[in-house]
Coordinates of C-alpha atoms in Angstrom, one line a residue:
X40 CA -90.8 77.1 -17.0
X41 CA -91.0 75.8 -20.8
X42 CA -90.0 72.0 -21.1
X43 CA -87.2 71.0 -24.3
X44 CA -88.1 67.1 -24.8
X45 CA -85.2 65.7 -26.6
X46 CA -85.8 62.4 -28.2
X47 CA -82.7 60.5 -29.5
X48 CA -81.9 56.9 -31.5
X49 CA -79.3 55.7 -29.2
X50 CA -77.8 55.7 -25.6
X51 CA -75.0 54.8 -23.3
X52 CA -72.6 52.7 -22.7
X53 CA -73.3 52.4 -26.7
X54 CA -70.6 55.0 -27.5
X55 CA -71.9 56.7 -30.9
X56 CA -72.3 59.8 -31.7
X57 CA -76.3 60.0 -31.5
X58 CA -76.0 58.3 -27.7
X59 CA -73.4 61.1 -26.6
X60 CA -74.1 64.3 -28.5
X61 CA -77.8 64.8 -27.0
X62 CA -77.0 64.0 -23.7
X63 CA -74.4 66.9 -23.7
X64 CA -76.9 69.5 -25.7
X65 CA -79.4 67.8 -22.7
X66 CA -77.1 69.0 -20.1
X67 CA -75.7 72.6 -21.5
X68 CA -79.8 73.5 -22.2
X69 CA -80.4 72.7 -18.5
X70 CA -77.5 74.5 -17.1
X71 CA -78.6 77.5 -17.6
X72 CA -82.2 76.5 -15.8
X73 CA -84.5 78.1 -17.7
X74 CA -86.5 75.6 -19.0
X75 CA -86.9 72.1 -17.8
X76 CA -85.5 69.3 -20.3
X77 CA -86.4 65.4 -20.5
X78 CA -83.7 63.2 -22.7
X79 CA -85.9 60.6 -24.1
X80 CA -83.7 57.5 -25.0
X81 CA -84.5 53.8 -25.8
X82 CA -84.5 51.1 -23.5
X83 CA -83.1 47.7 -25.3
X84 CA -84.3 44.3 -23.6
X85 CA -81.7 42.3 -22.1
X86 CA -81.0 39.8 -25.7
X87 CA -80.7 43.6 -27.5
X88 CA -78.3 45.0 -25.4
X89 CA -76.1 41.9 -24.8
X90 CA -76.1 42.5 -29.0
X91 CA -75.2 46.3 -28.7
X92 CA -73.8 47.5 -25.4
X93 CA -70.1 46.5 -25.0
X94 CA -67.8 44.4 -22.5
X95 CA -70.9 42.2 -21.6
X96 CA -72.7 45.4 -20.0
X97 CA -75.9 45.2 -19.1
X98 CA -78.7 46.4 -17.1
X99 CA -81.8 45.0 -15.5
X100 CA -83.7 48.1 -14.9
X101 CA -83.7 51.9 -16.4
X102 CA -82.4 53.3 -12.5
X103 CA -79.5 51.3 -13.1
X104 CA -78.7 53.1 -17.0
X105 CA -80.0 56.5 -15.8
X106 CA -77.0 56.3 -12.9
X107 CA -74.6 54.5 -15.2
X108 CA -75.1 57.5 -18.1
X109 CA -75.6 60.4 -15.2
X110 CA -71.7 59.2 -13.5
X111 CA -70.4 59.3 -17.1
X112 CA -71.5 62.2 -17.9
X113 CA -70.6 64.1 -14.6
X114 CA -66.9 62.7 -15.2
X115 CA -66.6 64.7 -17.9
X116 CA -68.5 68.2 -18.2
X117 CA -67.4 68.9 -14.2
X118 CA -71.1 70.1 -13.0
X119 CA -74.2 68.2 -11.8
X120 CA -76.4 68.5 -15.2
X121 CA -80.2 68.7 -13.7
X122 CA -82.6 66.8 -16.6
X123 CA -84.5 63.9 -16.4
X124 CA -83.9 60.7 -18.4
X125 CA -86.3 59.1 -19.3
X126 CA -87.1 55.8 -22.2
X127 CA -89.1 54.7 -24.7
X128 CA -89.0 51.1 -25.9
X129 CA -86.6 50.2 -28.3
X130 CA -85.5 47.1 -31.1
X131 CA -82.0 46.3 -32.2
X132 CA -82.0 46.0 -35.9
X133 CA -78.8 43.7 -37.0
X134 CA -80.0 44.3 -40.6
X135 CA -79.6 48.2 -39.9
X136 CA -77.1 48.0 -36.6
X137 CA -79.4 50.7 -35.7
X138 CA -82.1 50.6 -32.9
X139 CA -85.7 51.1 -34.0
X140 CA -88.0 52.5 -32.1
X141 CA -91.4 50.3 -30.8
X142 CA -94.4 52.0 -31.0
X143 CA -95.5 55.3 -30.1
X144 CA -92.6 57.2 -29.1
X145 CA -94.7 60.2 -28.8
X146 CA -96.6 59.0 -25.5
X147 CA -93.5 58.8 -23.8
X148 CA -93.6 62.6 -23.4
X149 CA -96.8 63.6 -21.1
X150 CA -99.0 65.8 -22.4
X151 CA -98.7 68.3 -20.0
X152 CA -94.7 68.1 -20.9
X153 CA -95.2 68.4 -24.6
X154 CA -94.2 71.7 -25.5
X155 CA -90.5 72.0 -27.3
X156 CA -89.3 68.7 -29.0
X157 CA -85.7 68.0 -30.2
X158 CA -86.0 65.0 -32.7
X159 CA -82.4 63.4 -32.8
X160 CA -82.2 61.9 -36.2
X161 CA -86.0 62.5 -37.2
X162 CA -85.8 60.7 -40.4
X163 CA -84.6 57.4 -38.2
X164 CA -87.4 58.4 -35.4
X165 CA -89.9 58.6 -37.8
X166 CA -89.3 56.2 -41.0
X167 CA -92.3 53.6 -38.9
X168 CA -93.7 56.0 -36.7
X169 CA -97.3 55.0 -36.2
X170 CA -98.8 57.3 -33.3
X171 CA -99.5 61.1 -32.8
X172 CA -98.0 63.2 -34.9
X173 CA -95.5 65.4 -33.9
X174 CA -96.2 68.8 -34.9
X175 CA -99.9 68.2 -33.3
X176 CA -98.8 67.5 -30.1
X177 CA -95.7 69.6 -29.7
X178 CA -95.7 73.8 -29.4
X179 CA -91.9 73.9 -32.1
X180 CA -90.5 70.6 -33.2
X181 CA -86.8 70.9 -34.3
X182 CA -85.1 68.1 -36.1
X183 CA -80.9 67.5 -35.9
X184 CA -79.8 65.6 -39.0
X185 CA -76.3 63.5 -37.7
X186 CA -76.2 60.8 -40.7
X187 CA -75.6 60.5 -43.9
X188 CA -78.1 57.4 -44.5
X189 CA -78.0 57.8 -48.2
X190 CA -74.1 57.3 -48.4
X191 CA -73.7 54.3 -46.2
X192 CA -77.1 53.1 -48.4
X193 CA -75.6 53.4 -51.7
X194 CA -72.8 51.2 -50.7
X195 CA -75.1 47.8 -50.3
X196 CA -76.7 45.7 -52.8
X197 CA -78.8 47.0 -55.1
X198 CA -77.8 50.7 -52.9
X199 CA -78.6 52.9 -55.8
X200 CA -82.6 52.0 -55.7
X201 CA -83.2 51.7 -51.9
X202 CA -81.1 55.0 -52.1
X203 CA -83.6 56.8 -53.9
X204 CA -86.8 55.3 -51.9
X205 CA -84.7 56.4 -48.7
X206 CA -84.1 60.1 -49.6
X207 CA -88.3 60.2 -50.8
X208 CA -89.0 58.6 -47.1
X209 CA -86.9 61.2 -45.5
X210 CA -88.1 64.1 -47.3
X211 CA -91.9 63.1 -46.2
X212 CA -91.3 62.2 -42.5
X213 CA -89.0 65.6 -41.7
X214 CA -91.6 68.0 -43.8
X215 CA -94.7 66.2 -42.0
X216 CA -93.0 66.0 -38.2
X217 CA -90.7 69.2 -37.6
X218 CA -91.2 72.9 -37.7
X219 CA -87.2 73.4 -38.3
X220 CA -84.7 70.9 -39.3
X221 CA -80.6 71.7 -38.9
X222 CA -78.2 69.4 -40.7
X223 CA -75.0 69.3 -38.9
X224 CA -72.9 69.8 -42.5
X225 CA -73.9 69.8 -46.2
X226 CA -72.8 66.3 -46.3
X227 CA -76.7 64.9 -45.5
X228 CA -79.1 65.2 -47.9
X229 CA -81.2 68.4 -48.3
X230 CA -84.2 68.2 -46.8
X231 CA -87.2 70.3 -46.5
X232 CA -87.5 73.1 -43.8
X233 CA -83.6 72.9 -43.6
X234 CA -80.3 74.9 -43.0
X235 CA -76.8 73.5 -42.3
X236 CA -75.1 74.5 -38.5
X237 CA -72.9 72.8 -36.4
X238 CA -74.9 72.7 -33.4
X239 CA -72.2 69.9 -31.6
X240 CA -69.2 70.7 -29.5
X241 CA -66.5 68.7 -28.1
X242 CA -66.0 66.9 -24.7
X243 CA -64.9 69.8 -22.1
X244 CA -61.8 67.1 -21.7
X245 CA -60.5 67.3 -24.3
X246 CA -60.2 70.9 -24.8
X247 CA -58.5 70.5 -21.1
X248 CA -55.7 68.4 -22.8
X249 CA -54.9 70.8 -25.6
X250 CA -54.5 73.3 -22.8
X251 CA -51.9 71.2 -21.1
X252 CA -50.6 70.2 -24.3
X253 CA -49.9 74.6 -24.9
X254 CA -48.5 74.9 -21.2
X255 CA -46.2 72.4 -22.0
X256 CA -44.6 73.4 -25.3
X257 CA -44.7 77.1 -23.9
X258 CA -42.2 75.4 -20.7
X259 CA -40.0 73.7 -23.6
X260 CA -41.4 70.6 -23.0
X261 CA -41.6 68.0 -26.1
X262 CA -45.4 67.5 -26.5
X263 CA -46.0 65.2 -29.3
X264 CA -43.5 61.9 -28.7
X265 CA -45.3 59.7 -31.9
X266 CA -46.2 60.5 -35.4
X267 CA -49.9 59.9 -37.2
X268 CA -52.7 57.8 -36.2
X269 CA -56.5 56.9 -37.0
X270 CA -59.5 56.2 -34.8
X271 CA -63.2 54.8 -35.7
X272 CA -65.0 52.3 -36.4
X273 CA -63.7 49.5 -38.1
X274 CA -66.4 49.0 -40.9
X275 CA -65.6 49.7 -44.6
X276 CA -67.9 52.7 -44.7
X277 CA -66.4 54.7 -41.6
X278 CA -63.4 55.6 -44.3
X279 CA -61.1 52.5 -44.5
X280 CA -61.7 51.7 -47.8
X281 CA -60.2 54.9 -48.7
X282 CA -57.1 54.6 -46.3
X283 CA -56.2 51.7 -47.7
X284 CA -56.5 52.8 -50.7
X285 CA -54.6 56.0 -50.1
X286 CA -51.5 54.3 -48.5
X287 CA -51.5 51.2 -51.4
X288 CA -51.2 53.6 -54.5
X289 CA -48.7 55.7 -52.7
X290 CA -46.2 53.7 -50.8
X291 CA -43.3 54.8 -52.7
X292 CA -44.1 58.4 -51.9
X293 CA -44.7 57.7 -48.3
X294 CA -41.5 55.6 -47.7
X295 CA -41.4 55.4 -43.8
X296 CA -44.4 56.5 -42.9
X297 CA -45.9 54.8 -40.3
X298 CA -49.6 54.6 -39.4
X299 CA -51.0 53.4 -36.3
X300 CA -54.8 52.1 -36.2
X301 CA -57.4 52.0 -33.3
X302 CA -60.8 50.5 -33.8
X303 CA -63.5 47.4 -33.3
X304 CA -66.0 46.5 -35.7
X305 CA -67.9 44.4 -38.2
X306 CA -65.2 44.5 -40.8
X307 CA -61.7 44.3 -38.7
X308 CA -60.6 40.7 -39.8
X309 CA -61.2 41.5 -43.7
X310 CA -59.8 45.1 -43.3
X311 CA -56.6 43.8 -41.5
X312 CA -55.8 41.3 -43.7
X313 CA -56.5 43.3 -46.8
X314 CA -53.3 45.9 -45.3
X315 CA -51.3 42.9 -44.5
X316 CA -51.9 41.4 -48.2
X317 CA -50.9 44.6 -49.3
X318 CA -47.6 45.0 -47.1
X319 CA -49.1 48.6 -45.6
X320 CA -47.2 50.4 -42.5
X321 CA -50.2 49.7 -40.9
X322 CA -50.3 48.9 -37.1
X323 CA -53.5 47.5 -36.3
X324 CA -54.7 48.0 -32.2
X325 CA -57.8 47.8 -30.5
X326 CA -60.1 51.1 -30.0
X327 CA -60.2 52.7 -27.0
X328 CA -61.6 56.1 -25.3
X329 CA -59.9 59.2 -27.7
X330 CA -58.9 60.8 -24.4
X331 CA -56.7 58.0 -23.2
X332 CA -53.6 58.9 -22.5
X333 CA -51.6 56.5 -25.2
X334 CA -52.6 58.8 -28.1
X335 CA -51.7 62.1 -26.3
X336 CA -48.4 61.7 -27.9
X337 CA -49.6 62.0 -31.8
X338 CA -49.1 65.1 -33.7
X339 CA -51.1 64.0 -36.8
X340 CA -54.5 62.9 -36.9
X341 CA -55.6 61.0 -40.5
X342 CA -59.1 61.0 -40.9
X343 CA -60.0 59.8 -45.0
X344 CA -63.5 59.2 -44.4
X345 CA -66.3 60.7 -47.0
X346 CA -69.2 58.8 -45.3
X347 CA -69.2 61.4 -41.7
X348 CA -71.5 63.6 -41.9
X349 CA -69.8 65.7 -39.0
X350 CA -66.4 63.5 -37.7
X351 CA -66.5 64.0 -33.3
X352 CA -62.8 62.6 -34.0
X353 CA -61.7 65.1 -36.1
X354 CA -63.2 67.8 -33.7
X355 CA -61.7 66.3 -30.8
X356 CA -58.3 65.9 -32.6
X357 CA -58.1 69.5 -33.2
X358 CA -58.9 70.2 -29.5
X359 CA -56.4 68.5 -28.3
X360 CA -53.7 70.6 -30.1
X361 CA -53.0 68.2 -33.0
X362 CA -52.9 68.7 -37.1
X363 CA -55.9 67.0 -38.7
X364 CA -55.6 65.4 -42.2
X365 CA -59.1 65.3 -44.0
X366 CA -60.3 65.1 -47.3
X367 CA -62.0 68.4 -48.9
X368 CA -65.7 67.8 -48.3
X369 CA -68.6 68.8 -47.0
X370 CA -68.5 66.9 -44.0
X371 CA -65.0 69.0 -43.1
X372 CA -66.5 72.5 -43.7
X373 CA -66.2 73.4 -40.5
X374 CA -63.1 72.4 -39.8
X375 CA -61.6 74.1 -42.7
X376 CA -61.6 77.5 -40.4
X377 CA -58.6 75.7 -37.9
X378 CA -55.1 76.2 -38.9
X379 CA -54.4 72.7 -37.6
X380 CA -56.8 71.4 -40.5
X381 CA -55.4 70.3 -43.8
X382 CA -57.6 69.6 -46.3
X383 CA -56.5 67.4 -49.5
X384 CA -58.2 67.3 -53.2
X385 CA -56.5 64.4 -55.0
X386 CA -54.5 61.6 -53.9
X387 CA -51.2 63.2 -54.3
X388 CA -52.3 66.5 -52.6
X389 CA -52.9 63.9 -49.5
X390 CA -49.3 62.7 -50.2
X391 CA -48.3 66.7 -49.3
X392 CA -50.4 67.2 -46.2
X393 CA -49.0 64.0 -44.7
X394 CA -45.9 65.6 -45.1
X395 CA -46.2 68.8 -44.2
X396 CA -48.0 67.9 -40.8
X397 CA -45.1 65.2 -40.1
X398 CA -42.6 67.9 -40.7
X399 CA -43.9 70.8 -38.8
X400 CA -45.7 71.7 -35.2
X401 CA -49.5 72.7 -34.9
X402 CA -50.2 76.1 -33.5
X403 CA -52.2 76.1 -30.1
X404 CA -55.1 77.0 -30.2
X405 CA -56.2 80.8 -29.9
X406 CA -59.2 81.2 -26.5
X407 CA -61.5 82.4 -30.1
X408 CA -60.8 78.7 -31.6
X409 CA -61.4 76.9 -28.5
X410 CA -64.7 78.8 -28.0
X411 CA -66.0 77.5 -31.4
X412 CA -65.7 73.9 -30.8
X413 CA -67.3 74.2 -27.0
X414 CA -70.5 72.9 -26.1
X415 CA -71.3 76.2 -24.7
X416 CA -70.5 77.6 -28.5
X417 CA -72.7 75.0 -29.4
X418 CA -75.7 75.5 -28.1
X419 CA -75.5 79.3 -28.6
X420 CA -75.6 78.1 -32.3
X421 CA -78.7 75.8 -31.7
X422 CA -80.4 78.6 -29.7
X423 CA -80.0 80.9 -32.6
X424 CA -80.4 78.9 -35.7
X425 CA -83.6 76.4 -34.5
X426 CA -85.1 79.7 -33.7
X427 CA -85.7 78.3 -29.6
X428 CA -84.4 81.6 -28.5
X429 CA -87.5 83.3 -29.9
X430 CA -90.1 80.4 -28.7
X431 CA -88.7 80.0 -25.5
X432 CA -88.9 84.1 -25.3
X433 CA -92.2 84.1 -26.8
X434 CA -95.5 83.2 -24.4
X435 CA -96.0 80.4 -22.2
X436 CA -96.4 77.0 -23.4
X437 CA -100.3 76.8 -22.6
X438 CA -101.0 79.8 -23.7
X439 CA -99.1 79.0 -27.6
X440 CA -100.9 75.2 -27.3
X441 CA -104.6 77.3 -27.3
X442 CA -103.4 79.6 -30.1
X443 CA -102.4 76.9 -32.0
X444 CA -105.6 75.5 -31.6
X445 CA -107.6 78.1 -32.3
X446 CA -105.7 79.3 -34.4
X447 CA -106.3 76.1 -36.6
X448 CA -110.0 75.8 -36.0
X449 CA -110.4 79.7 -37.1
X450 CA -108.3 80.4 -40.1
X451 CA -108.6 79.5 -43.2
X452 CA -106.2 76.0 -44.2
X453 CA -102.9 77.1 -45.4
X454 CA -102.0 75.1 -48.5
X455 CA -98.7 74.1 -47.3
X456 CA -100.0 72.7 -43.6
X457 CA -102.8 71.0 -45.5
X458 CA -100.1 69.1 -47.9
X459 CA -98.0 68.3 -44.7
X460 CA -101.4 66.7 -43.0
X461 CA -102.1 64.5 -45.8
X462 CA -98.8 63.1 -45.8
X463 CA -98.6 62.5 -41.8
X464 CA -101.7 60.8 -42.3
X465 CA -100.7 59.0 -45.5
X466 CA -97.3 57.7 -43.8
X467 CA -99.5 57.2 -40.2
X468 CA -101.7 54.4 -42.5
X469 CA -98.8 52.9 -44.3
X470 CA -97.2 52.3 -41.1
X471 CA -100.2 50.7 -39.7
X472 CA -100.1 48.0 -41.8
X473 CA -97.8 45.3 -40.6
X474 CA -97.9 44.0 -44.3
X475 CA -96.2 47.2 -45.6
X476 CA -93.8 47.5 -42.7
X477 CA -92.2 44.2 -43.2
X478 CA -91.6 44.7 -47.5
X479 CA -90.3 48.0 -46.1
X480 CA -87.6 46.5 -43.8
X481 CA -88.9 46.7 -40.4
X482 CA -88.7 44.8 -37.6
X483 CA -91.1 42.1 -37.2
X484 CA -94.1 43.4 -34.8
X485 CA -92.2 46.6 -33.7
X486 CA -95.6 48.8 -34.3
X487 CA -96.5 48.0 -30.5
X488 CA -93.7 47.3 -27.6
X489 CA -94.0 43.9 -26.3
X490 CA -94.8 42.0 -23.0
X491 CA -90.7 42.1 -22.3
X492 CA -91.1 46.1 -22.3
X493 CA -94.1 46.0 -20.6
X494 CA -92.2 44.4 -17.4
X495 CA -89.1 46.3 -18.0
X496 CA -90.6 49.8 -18.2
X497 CA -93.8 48.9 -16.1
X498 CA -96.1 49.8 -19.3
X499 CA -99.5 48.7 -19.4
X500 CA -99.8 46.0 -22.3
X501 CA -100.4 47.8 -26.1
X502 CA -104.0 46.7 -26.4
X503 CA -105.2 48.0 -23.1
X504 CA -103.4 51.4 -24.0
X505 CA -104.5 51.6 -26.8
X506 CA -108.0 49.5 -27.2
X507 CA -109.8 49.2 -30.6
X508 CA -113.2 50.5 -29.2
X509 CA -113.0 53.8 -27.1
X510 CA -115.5 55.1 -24.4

């Protein structure tokens, strides 16, 4: 069998969209059983995940995650997904609210293992990536672009210079680590070796409870109860600022309209009293699961955001029967295609689409529609467009490791693979300077794991792993 290694920047209970969507592609790409796949996911020490994992959960070993993100996962796609989950150690950045990776993440895939890779968010993976380099070590190295770091980067201080160091970073670490890369809309930036596809589906669930949702309506049954909501993240950037916005300079035109709000986050204090200041139909409550049974009842889904580079929500919205409310943009593309989906231009074009969805029923989904947002749809798409049906068709993975080999120590240097191996190795010494790291914003001493990991994930300590003199 051939061995698809998929290496992510997040994992349960941290519910975001790089923590969930792998381990679904991880399961769907082992259910059909022919080819052996790893989910490589970091492992945060105890003060980390007390900062990122919610409700105070935590774990003192990897067994315990692995069963905790196995039972959730089983709960939900209805068949016993056979992979193996493994980690690699991990930071939390508070800076970033991202988690960084510490050390070589490449060595946590054996050798004899290394043949596909699926790098989750490569430009993340690989912005301080000192170790082997990707494309050396791996048969086909595909990168899946989720975020759009350049929009969310723009928005801090001095956003408009870090932004264009940023996009130069990401266009070196994706053209010197992956064969392929697939950007999930044309909302991230354009890198090299890329082409857009949706390569994510929904949770089975909640394709389960539009189906119900049909039945019903079809037995007479009133189906939607409540009137227009909003779920995500409560920080500024997750679309907010444009709610607000949205609802202040139109309050005439949407005289009883009532919006109800569920989210956590950084910015929930200062974006609740913002709508309160500015008298806004706004009920505020705290986030929950999308498939819990209190929202079942809405018919409108409001989703303003710009930032998303590919909104789950939204997806997950329309699965579930409902209209969805989104702005025209890139990020929506792929929704545009549901009759469900209305798209807005201008403010008052959002005035009409509020309107028309609060004054008329969604259609049900057609078997064709519900097929496209599937996970099984999905990963027909990823098959296709990351070109693994044709590796994974092509010869065994030894046997494509020698060619590669030979192949390099035979033929002539192609220009274009010698440019990509002077910037691995130009980006492999920059990161091996602690110096440089820190006036580049990473975490203090996060080239090598520390003596925390080392207990945690039974490593042997960085310096006997790696020693400075060699046999």
């Amino acid at each position: 069998k051939r061995h698809v290694a998929i290496v992510t920047t997040a994992s349960l209970p941290w519910m975001t969209g790089t923590a969930v969507n792998p381990l679904f592609r991880a399961a769907y790409l082992a259910k059909s059983e022919k080819q052996n796949v790893t989910l490589l996911v970091p492992w945060l020490c105890k003060s980390d995940q007390e900062l990122v994992y919610p409700n105070q959960l935590t774990f003192s070993s990897p067994e315990d995650q692995v069963l905790y993100i196995r039972n959730w996962l089983e709960e939900r796609i209805g068949f016993k997904a056979n992979f193996k989950i493994s980690f690699y150690p991990g930071k939390f950045s508070k800076e970033r609210r991202s988690i960084m990776p510490a050390g070589d993440t490449s060595q946590f895939i054996p050798s004899r293992d290394a043949d596909i890779a699926i790098l989750e968010e490569p430009e993340h993976l690989n912005w301080y990536h000192h170790g082997k380099r990707w494309t050396d070590k791996f048969n086909h190295v595909v990168g899946i672009v989720h975020t759009n770091y350049l929009e969310y980067i723009k928005r801090e201080k001095n956003g408009a210079l870090q932004a264009f160091f940023v996009k130069h970073v990401n266009n070196l670490v994706t053209r010197a680590y992956c064969d392929k890369v697939l950007r999930l809309s044309a909302a991230t930036q354009d890198l090299p070796k890329s082409l857009v596809c949706n390569v994510h589906g929904v949770n089975p669930k909640f394709l389960k409870i539009g189906e119900k949702a049909a039945a019903d309506r079809q037995s007479g049954q009133q189906v939607f109860s409540k009137g227009a909501y909003f779920l995500g993240k409560m920080v500024w950037a997750k679309g907010y600022r444009e709610l607000i916005d949205l609802l202040a300079n139109h309050k005439t035109d949407l005289d009883g309209f009532n919006l109800d709000v569920y989210g956590n986050g950084e910015d929930a204090h200062e974006v609740q009293s913002t709508a309160k200041r500015l008298n806004l139909n706004v009920n505020f409550m705290k986030g929950r699961d999308h498939a819990d049974d209190s929202l079942h009842g809405y018919k409108v889904f409001i989703n303003p955001s710009i930032s998303d580079v590919l909104c789950t929500a939204t997806a997950e919205a329309l699965a579930m029967g409902k209209f969805v409310v989104c702005a025209d943009h890139p990020s929506n593309e792929f929704f545009q295609a549901f009759p469900n989906c209305l798209t807005y231009r201008t403010p008052d074009d959002f005035v009409a689409k509020v309107q028309e969805a609060m004054s008329s029923e969604p259609q049900p989904l057609t078997p064709e529609e519900q097929y496209k947002l599937s996970w099984e749809a999905a990963t027909q798409r990823f098959m296709e467009y990351s070109d693994l049906d044709k590796v994974l068709a092509s010869e065994t993975s030894l046997d494509r490791r020698r060619q590669k080999v030979i192949g390099k120590s035979v033929s002539l240097p192609n220009l274009e693979e010698m440019v990509d191996g002077g910037l691995a190795f130009t980006h492999n010494c920059f990161t091996g300077n602690e110096f440089l790291r820190l006036c580049t914003g990473a975490i203090p001493r996060s080239r090598d794991y520390d003596k925390e990991h080392c207990k945690d994930l039974h490593l042997l300590p960085p310096q006997v792993e790696n020693p400075i003199y060699g046999w």
